[in-house]
XYZ file of C-alpha atoms in Angstrom:
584
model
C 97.563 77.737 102.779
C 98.170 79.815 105.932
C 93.878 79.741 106.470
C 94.161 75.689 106.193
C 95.131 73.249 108.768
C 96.132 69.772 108.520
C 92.306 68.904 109.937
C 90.315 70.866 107.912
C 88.713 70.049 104.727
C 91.672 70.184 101.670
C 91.126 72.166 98.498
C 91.670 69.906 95.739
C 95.577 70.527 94.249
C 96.147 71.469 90.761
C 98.484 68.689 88.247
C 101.784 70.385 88.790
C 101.383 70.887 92.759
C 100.716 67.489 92.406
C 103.827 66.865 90.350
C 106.278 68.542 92.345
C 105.366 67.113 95.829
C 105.596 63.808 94.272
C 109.231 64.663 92.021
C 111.317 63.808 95.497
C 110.256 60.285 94.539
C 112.144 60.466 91.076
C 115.597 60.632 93.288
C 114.612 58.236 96.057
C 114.256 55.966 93.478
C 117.106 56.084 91.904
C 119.383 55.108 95.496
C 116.540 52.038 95.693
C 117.020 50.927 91.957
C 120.920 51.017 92.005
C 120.615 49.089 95.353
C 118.468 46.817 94.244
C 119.832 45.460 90.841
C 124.272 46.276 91.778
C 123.837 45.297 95.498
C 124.185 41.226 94.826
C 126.624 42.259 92.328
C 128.919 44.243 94.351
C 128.601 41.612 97.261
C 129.170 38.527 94.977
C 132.367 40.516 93.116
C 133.736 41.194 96.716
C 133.845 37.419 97.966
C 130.196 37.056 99.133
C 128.993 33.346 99.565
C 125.579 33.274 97.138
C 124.119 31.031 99.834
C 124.380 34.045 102.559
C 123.173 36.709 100.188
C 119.901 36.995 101.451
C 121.399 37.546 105.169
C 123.576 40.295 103.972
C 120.612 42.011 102.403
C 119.210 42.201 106.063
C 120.349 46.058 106.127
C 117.056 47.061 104.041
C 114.604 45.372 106.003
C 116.271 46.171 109.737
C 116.783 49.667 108.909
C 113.380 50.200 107.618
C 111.973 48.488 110.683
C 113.955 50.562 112.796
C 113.749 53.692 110.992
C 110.578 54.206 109.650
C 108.086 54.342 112.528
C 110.821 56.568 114.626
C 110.704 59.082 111.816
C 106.920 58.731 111.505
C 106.184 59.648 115.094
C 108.455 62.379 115.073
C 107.487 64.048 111.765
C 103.997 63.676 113.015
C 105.493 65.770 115.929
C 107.355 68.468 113.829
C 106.606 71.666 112.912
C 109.089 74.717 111.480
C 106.640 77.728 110.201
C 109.548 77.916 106.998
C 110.497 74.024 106.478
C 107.028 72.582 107.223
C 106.860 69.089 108.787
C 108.086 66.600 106.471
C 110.512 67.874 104.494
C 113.160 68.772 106.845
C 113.590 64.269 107.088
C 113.569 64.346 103.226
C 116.442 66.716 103.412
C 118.844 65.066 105.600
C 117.698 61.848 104.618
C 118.977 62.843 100.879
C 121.986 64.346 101.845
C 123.364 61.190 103.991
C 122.116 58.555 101.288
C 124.191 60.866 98.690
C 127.063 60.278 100.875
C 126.441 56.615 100.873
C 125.526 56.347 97.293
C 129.481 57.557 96.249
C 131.117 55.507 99.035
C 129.202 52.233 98.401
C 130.798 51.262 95.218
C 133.963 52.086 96.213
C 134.177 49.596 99.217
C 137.250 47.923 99.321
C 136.340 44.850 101.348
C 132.474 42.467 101.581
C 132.342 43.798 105.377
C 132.641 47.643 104.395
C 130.162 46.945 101.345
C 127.307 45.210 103.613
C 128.002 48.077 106.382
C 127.724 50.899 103.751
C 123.934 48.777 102.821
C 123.031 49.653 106.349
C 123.798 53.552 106.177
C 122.586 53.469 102.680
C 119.221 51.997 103.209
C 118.905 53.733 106.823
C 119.295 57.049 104.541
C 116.858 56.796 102.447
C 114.134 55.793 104.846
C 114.437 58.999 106.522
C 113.752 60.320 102.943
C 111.341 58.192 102.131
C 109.301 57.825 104.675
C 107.773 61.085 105.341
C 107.097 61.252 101.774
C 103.989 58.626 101.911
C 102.457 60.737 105.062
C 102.715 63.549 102.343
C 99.889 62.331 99.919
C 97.352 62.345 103.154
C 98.633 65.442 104.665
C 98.281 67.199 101.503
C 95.279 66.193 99.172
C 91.949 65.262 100.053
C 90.198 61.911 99.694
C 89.859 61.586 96.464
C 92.956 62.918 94.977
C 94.889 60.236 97.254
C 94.941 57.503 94.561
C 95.820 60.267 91.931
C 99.447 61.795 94.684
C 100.408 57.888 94.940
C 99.793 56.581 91.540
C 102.061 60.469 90.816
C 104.605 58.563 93.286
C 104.391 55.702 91.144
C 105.529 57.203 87.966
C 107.998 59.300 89.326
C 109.205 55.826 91.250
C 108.932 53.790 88.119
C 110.569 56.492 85.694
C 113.831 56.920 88.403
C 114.052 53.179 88.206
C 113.963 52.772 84.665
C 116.893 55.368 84.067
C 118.925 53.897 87.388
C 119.061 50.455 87.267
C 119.724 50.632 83.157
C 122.905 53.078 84.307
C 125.784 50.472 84.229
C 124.344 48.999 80.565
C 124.409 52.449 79.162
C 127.906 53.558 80.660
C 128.891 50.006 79.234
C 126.771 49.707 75.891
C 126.226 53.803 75.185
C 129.342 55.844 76.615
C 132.104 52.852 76.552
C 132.823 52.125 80.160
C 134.235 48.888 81.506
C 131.902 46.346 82.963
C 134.587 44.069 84.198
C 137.282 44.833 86.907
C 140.086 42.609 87.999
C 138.872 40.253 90.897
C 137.948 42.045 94.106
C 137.029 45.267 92.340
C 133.497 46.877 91.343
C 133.279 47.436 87.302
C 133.809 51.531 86.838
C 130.389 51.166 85.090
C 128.348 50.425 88.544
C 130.559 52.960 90.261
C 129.708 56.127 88.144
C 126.173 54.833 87.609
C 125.639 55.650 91.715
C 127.911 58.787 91.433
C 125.248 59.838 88.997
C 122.331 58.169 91.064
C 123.901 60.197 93.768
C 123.058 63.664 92.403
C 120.263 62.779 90.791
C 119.047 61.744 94.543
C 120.027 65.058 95.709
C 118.130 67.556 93.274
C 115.023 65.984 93.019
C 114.573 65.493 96.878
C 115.611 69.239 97.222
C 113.064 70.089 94.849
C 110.240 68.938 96.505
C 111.861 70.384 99.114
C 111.818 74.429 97.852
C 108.596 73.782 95.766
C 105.997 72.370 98.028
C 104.517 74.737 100.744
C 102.606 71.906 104.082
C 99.457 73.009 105.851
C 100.765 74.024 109.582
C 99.096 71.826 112.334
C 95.753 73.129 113.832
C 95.410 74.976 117.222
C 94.286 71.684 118.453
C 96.729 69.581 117.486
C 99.390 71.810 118.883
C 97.472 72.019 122.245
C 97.934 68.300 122.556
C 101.313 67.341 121.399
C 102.080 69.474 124.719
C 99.002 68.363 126.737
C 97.925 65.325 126.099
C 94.651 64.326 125.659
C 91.826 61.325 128.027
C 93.458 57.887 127.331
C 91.611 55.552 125.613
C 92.911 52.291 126.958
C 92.027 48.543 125.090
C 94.612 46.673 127.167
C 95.928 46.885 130.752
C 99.547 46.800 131.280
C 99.302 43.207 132.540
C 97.863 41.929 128.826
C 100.403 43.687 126.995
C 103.441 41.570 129.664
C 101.543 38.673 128.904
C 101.760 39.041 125.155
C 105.421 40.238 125.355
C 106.395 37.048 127.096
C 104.341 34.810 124.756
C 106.285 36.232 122.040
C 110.014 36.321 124.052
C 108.826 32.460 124.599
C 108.126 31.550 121.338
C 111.941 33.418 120.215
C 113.694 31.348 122.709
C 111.894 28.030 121.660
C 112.308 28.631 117.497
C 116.409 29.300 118.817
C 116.407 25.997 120.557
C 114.689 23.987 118.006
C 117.163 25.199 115.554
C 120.361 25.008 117.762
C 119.372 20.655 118.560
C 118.409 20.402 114.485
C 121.540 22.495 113.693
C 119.686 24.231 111.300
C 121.501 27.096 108.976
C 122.097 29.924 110.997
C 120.225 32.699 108.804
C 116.982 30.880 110.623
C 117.852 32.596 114.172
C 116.677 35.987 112.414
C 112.869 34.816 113.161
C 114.051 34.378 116.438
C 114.833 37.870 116.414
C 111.886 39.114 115.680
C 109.828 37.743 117.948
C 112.479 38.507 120.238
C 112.370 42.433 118.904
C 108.865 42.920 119.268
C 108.502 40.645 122.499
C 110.706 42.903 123.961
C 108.759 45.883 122.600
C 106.198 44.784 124.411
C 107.623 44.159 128.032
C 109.212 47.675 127.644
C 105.744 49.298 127.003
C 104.120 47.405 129.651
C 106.319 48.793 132.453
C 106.106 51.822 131.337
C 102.466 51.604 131.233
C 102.540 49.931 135.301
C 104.208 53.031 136.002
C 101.457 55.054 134.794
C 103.495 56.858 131.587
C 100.799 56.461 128.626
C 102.306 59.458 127.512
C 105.925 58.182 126.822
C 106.454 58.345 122.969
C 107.736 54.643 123.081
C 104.546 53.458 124.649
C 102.109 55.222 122.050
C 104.141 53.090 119.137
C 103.784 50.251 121.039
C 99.875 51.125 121.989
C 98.892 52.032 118.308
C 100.854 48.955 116.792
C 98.550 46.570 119.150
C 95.373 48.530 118.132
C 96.045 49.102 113.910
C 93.037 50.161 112.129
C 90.997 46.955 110.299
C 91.752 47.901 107.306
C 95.741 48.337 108.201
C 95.376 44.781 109.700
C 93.461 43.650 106.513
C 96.631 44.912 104.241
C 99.089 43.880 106.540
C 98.631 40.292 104.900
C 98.482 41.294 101.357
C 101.613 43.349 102.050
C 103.492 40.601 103.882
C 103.297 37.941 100.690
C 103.805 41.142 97.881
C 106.971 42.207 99.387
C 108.392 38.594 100.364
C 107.888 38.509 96.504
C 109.721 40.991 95.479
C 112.704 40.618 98.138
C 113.361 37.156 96.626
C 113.267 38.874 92.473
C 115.710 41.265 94.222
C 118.475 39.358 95.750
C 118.154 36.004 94.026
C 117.071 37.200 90.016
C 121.094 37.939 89.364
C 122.038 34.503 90.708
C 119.173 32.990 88.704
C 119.345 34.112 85.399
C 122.838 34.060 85.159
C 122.777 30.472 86.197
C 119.270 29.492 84.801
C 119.430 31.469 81.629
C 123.480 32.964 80.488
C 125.680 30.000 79.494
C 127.709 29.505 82.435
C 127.944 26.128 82.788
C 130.719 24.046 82.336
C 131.423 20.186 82.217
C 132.636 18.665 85.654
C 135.923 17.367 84.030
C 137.072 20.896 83.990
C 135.593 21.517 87.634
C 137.631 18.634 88.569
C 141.008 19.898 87.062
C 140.126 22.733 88.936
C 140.237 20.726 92.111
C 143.570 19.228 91.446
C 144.725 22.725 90.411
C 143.421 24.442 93.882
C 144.911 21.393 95.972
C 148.360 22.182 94.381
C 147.730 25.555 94.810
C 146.754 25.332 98.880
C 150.103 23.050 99.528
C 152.567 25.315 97.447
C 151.176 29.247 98.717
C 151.508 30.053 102.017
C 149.147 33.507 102.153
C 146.446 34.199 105.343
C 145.040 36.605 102.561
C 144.374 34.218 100.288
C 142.398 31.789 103.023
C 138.960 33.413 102.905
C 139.005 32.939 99.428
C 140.048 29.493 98.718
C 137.679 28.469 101.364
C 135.164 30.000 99.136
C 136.118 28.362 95.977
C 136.584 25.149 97.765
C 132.392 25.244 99.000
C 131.668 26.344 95.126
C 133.941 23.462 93.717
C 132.212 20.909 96.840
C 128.528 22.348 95.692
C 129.028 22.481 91.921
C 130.245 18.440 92.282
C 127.169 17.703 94.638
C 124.834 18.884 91.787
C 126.519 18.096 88.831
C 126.218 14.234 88.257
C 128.113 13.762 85.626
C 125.894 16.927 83.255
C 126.647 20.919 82.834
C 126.254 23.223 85.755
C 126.267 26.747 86.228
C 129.625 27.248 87.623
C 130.091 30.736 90.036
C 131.687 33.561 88.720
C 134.137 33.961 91.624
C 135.560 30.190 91.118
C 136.130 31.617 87.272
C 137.908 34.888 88.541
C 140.138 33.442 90.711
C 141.359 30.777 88.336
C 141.643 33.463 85.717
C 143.680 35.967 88.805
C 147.221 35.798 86.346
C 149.240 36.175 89.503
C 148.272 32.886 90.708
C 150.145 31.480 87.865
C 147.461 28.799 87.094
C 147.846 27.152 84.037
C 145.403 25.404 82.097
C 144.930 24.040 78.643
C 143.002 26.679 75.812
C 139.780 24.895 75.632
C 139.722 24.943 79.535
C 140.444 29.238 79.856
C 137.916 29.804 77.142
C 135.499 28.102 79.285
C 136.347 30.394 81.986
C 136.499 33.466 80.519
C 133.114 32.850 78.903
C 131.433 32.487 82.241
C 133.021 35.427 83.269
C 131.427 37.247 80.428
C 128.225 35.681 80.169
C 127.747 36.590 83.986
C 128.702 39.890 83.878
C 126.265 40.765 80.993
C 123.394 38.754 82.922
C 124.242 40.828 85.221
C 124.194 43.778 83.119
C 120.841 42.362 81.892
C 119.293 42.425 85.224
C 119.603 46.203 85.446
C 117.490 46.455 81.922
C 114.757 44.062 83.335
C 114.954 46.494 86.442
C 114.738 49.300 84.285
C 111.333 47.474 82.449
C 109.114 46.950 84.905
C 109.915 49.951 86.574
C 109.228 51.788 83.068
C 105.932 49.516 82.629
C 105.340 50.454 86.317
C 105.510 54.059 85.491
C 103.015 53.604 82.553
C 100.219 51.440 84.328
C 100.120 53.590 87.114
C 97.420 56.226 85.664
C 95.703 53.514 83.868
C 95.664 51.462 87.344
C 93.511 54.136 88.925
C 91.104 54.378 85.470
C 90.515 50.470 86.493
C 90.158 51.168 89.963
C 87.134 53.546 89.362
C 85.645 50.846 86.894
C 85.794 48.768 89.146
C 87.295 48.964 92.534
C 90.581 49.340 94.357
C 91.224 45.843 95.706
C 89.885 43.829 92.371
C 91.891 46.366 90.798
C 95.437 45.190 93.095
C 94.292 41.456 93.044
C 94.527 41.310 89.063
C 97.891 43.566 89.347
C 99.577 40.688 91.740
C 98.389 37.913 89.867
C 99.749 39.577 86.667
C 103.410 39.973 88.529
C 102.824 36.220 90.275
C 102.796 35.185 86.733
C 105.530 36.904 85.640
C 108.038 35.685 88.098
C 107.025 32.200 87.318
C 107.872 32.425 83.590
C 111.873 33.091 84.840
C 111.287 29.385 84.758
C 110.394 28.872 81.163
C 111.830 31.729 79.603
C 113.536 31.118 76.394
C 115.825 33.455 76.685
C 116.745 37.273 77.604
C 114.584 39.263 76.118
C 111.814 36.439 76.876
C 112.503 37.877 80.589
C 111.410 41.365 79.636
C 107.412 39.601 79.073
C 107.915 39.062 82.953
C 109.078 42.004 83.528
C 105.559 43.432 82.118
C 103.637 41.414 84.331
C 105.883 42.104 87.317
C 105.861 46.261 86.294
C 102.219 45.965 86.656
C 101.767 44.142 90.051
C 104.822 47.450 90.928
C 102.765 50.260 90.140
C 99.710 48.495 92.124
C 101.995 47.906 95.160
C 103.378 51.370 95.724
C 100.190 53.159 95.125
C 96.815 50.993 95.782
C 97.271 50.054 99.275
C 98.680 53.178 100.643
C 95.336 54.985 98.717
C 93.146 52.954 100.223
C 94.705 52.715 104.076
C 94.999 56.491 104.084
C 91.446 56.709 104.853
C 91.281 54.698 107.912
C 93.964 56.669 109.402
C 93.509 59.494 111.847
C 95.575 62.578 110.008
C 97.902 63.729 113.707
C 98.783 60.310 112.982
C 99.164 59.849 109.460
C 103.157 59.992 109.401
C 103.582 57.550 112.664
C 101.121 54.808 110.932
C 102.758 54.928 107.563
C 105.650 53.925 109.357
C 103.995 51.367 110.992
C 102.492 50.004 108.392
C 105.786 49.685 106.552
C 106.491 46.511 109.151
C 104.747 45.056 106.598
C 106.989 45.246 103.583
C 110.271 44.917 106.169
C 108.779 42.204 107.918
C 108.751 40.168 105.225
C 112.290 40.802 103.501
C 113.566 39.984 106.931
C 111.953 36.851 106.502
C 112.292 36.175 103.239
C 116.464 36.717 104.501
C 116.398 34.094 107.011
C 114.364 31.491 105.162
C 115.082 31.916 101.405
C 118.695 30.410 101.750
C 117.983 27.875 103.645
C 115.135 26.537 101.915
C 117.105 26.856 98.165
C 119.980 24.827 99.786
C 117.552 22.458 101.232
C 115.376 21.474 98.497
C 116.292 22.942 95.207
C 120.300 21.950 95.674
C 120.955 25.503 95.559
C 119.341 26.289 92.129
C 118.648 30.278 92.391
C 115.534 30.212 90.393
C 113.590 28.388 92.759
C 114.139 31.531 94.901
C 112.353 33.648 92.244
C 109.079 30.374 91.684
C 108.740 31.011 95.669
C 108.306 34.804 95.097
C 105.892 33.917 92.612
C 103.643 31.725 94.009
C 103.710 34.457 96.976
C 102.273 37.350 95.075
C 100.117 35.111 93.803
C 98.869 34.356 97.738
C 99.015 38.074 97.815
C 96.595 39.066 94.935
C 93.943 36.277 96.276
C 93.803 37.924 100.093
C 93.002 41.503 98.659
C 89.459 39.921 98.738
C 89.635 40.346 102.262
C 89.743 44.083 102.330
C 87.764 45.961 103.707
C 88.364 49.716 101.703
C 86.220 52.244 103.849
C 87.497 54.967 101.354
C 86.013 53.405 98.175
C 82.906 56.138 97.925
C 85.662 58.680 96.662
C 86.906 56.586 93.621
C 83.436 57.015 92.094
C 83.501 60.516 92.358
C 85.770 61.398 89.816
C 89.152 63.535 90.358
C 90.279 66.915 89.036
C-alpha cells in the first residue's frame, strides 16, 4: 500500500479486506440499536412526559450536527504513518461510547438519562463518522456499492442481535423485565453492558486489521500551503444570506411566542438561527481576507455542495424524518395502538378521586414532579376517552401500583393495572424484536439491493426500497396484531439496507477524495436535520390533531418515505457507468 496514495487509481480489495474494514460497523451498531429501541423506554420508566419525547431525543440529531462535519474536516486533515487517518476517531470514539453505553442504564434520574443521550450519541459519531469516508478512501469506483452494502450487513446483523438483547435476557437467560417504579429493568441494563463490549472489539478490529493509503505528496503540500481560491460568493452575499436566515429565526420565534405555540417549535428557530450564524461568522472572516480558516472552508463547501449532494439532500431529509418518528414514537404506539392497555374511564376516574386524596393527605416536594405527571395523563386520558377504552400510560399504572403509597383499590381495579403494566412492558420488549427484524431483513437485502441496482439502476433501485418501508410503517395502522408488525418490519428492513448504503454509493463519486471525510460529514446534515425537525414538530402536531394518539406519529413517517422514494427520480448519479461493470 506504501506505492499507493489516496489520489491514485485503487487496486480492487479482496472479500475479507472488504470484511474487516467494514466489521467496526457490527459494534457501532450495536450502541445505535440499544439507543434506539431502550432510549424511550428508559426515559418514559424515569418520569418522561410522552408528549416531550421527541425533544429529549434532540441529543442524536444536535450531536451529529455538531460532531460529524468537525470530525470530517479534521480526519480529512490527519495523518499518523502507524494509525492511518481514520481510525485513530474510531478508536476514541469507541472507547467513550463504551463508557456511556454502561452508565446510561444506570441513570438514576430523567435529567442524567437525557444528558448521558448526549455523550452517548456524541461518541459514536466520532466512531462513526470516519467510517463512511472509509469506503471512498479505500476501494475504487466500483467496489463502493459492494464496502457500503458490507456496512449494511454488518449494520443490520449488530442490530438484529442488540435491540433483541433485553427479550433474550428476559425470554432465553431469565432476567427481569420489570423494576420497581423509577428503575431500568436489569434486562436493558446488561443488554448495553454487553452492547458495550461488543462496541469495543469490533471497532478495535477494524482498527488492527485494516492498513489506509497515506496522503499523496500533493495533498500534504497543501494542507500546509494552501492552494488559488476559487471563490462563488463574496463575503457580502454570504452576510446577506446569514441575516436572511437570523431573520427568518427571529420571526418563526415571534410567531410562535403571540400563538403560544408548544415550545418544542422554537428548535426550527434554532436552526436557522445555527446556520444563520454560521454564516455571519464565515463572512467576517472572509472580509478579513482568511479563506484559509478551517471554519470558513465548512462554511464555503456547505454553500457550494456538489449537485448530486444537493439532489440527495432531499431524499435524505424525508427518509430519515421517517425513521426518527418509527424510533421515538413506535414504543408509545404499539403499546397503545396494539398491547391491551386500555382501561374503562370509571377506573381512570377512581383514580382521580384516589390522587386528590392522595395530594391533600402527603406532604412530599419529591413526590410533586410526579403527581404533576399523573395528573396531565389522568387530564389527557379523560379528554380522549368519551365515555370508551383508552390506552392508559404506564407511569399512571406504576405509581398507583408504588405499595408505599398505600393506595387501595378494589381486585378488578389492580388487575387492570397490573395488566397494563405487563402488556407495556412486553410491547416494549416487542419493539426490540421488530428492531431486531428489519435490521436482520436489512442485513439480507443488502447484497441483493446492489444485484437490482446493476439490473437496473441505483436510484430506481432506492425509490422501490422507500416505497417498500413507506408501506410498511403505514400497516402499524392496520396490523392485526404483533407478529402482523414483523410484515412491516420487512418492508421497513428493506427501505434500511437501501438508506445506509445506496446514497452514500452513489454521492461518493461526486466528491473530491482530500475531501471525502469533511463532505460525508456534511452530508450527514441531512439525516440530523431532519430528526431535529421531526423533534420539534412531531409532538406538537400528535397533540394537535391526532389527540395525542402515538401512531399517527409512525402514518407521518410513512407517508414521508414515501415522499422520499418518489424524489430519487430527481437524481442525478454521475457514478452509474461503474454499476454495469461488474465487481470482483
Amino acid at each position: 500500500m506504501s506505492n499507493i496514495s489516496l489520489n491514485s487509481e485503487k487496486p480492487k480489495l479482496s472479500f475479507w479486506q472488504i470484511w474487516n474494514m467494514s466489521f467496526g460497523f457490527l459494534g457501532i451498531q450495536f450502541g445505535f440499536a440499544l439507543q434506539n429501541a431502550n432510549t424511550s423506554r428508559i426515559f418514559e420508566t424515569l418520569g418522561a412526559d410522552t408528549k416531550n419525547l421527541a425533544f429529549y431525543w434532540l441529543a442524536a440529531p444536535v450531536t451529529g450536527l455538531i460532531v460529524q462535519p468537525i470530525i470530517g474536516y479534521l480526519s480529512d486533515r490527519t495523518w499518523h504513518p502507524r494509525w492511518g487517518r481514520r481510525r485513530p476517531f474510531f478508536a476514541i470514539g469507541a472507547i467513550l461510547a463504551t463508557i456511556a453505553l454502561f452508565v446510561m442504564p444506570n441513570s438514576p434520574t430523567l435529567w442524567i438519562a437525557i444528558g448521558m443521550l448526549w455523550i452517548m450519541d456524541g461518541s459514536i459519531n466520532i466512531s462513526m463518522e470516519p467510517f463512511r469516508a472509509f469506503v471512498g478512501d479505500m476501494l475504487p469506483p466500483e467496489q463502493r456499492t459492494k464496502g457500503f452494502a458490507m456496512q449494511s450487513f454488518f449494520i443490520g446483523v449488530g442490530a438484529v442481535v442488540a435491540s433483541a438483547l433485553p427479550w433474550i435476557f428476559t425470554n432465553l437467560i431469565g432476567v427481569s423485565n420489570t423494576a420497581p417504579e423509577g428503575q431500568i429493568p436489569d434486562s436493558v441494563k446488561w443488554s448495553f453492558y454487553v452492547g458495550g463490549i461488543a462496541f469495543l472489539v469490533a471497532v478495535m478490529w477494524t482498527v488492527f486489521t485494516t492498513k489506509e493509503y497515506p496522503p499523496s505528496e500533493e495533498d500534504i503540500k497543501e494542507s500546509k500551503t494552501p492552494g488559488p481560491l476559487n471563490i462563488k460568493f463574496s463575503p457580502r452575499q454570504y452576510m446577506a444570506r446569514g441575516l436572511a436566515l437570523l431573520f427568518v429565526g427571529a420571526a418563526l420565534a415571534s410567531w410562535f411566542t403571540v400563538q403560544e405555540f408548544d415550545p418544542q417549535l422554537y428548535v426550527l428557530c434554532g436552526i436557522f438561527g445555527l446556520f444563520g450564524l454560521s454564516y455571519v461568522i464565515g463572512a467576517i472572516f472572509m472580509g478579513r481576507n482568511k479563506y484559509h480558516n478551517g471554519f470558513v472552508q465548512i462554511v464555503r463547501d456547505f454553500q457550494n455542495m456538489p449537485k448530486t449532494m444537493v439532489q440527495l439532500a432531499y431524499v435524505q431529509f424525508f427518509s430519515w424524518f421517517a425513521l426518527f418518528a418509527m424510533w421515538i414514537y413506535s414504543t408509545s404506539a404499539v403499546t397503545s395502538h396494539i398491547y391491551d392497555t386500555k382501561v374503562n374511564v370509571e377506573l381512570v376516574d377512581t383514580l382521580e378521586t384516589e390522587l386528590v386524596d392522595y395530594v391533600s393527605r402527603v406532604n412530599n416536594t419529591d413526590e410533586e414532579t410526579k403527581i404533576e405527571l399523573v395528573k396531565k395523563e389522568i387530564d389527557l386520558f379523560l379528554g380522549k376517552a368519551k365515555n370508551s377504552r383508552e390506552a392508559l400510560n404506564v407511569n399512571v399504572a406504576n405509581f398507583f401500583l408504588d405499595e408505599e403509597r398505600g393506595f387501595e383499590f378494589s381486585e378488578e381495579a389492580e388487575e387492570s393495572l397490573i395488566r397494563v403494566r405487563e402488556e407495556y412492558n412486553d410491547g416494549a420488549d416487542w419493539i426490540g424484536i421488530m428492531f431486531a427484524t428489519y435490521n436482520g431483513v436489512a442485513a439480507l437485502a443488502a447484497f441483493l439491493l446492489v444485484f437490482i441496482a446493476k439490473k437496473t439502476s441505483r436510484k430506481i433501485t432506492h425509490l422501490l426500497a422507500l416505497m417498500a418501508g413507506g408501506l410498511g410503517l403505514l400497516f402499524y395502522y392496520i396490523a392485526p396484531g404483533p407478529y402482523g408488525l414483523i410484515g412491516s418490519m420487512v418492508g421497513v428492513g428493506i427501505a434500511w439496507a437501501s438508506i445506509l448504503s445506496i446514497p452514500y454509493a452513489m454521492l461518493s463519486g461526486s466528491l473530491p477524495p482530500k475531501k471525502m471525510g469533511y463532505y460525508m460529514g456534511i452530508f450527514n446534515f441531512f439525516i440530523v436535520i431532519p430528526q431535529i425537525v421531526a423533534a420539534s414538530i412531531l409532538g406538537f402536531l400528535v397533540a394537535t390533531f391526532f389527540e395525542s394518539e402515538f401512531i399517527y406519529a409512525i402514518i407521518l413517517g410513512g407517508a414521508s418515505m414515501i415522499i422520499a422514494g418518489l424524489l430519487c427520480l430527481n437524481v442525478d448519479d454521475r457514478d452509474e457507468v461503474f454499476m454495469k461493470e461488474g465487481e470482483a
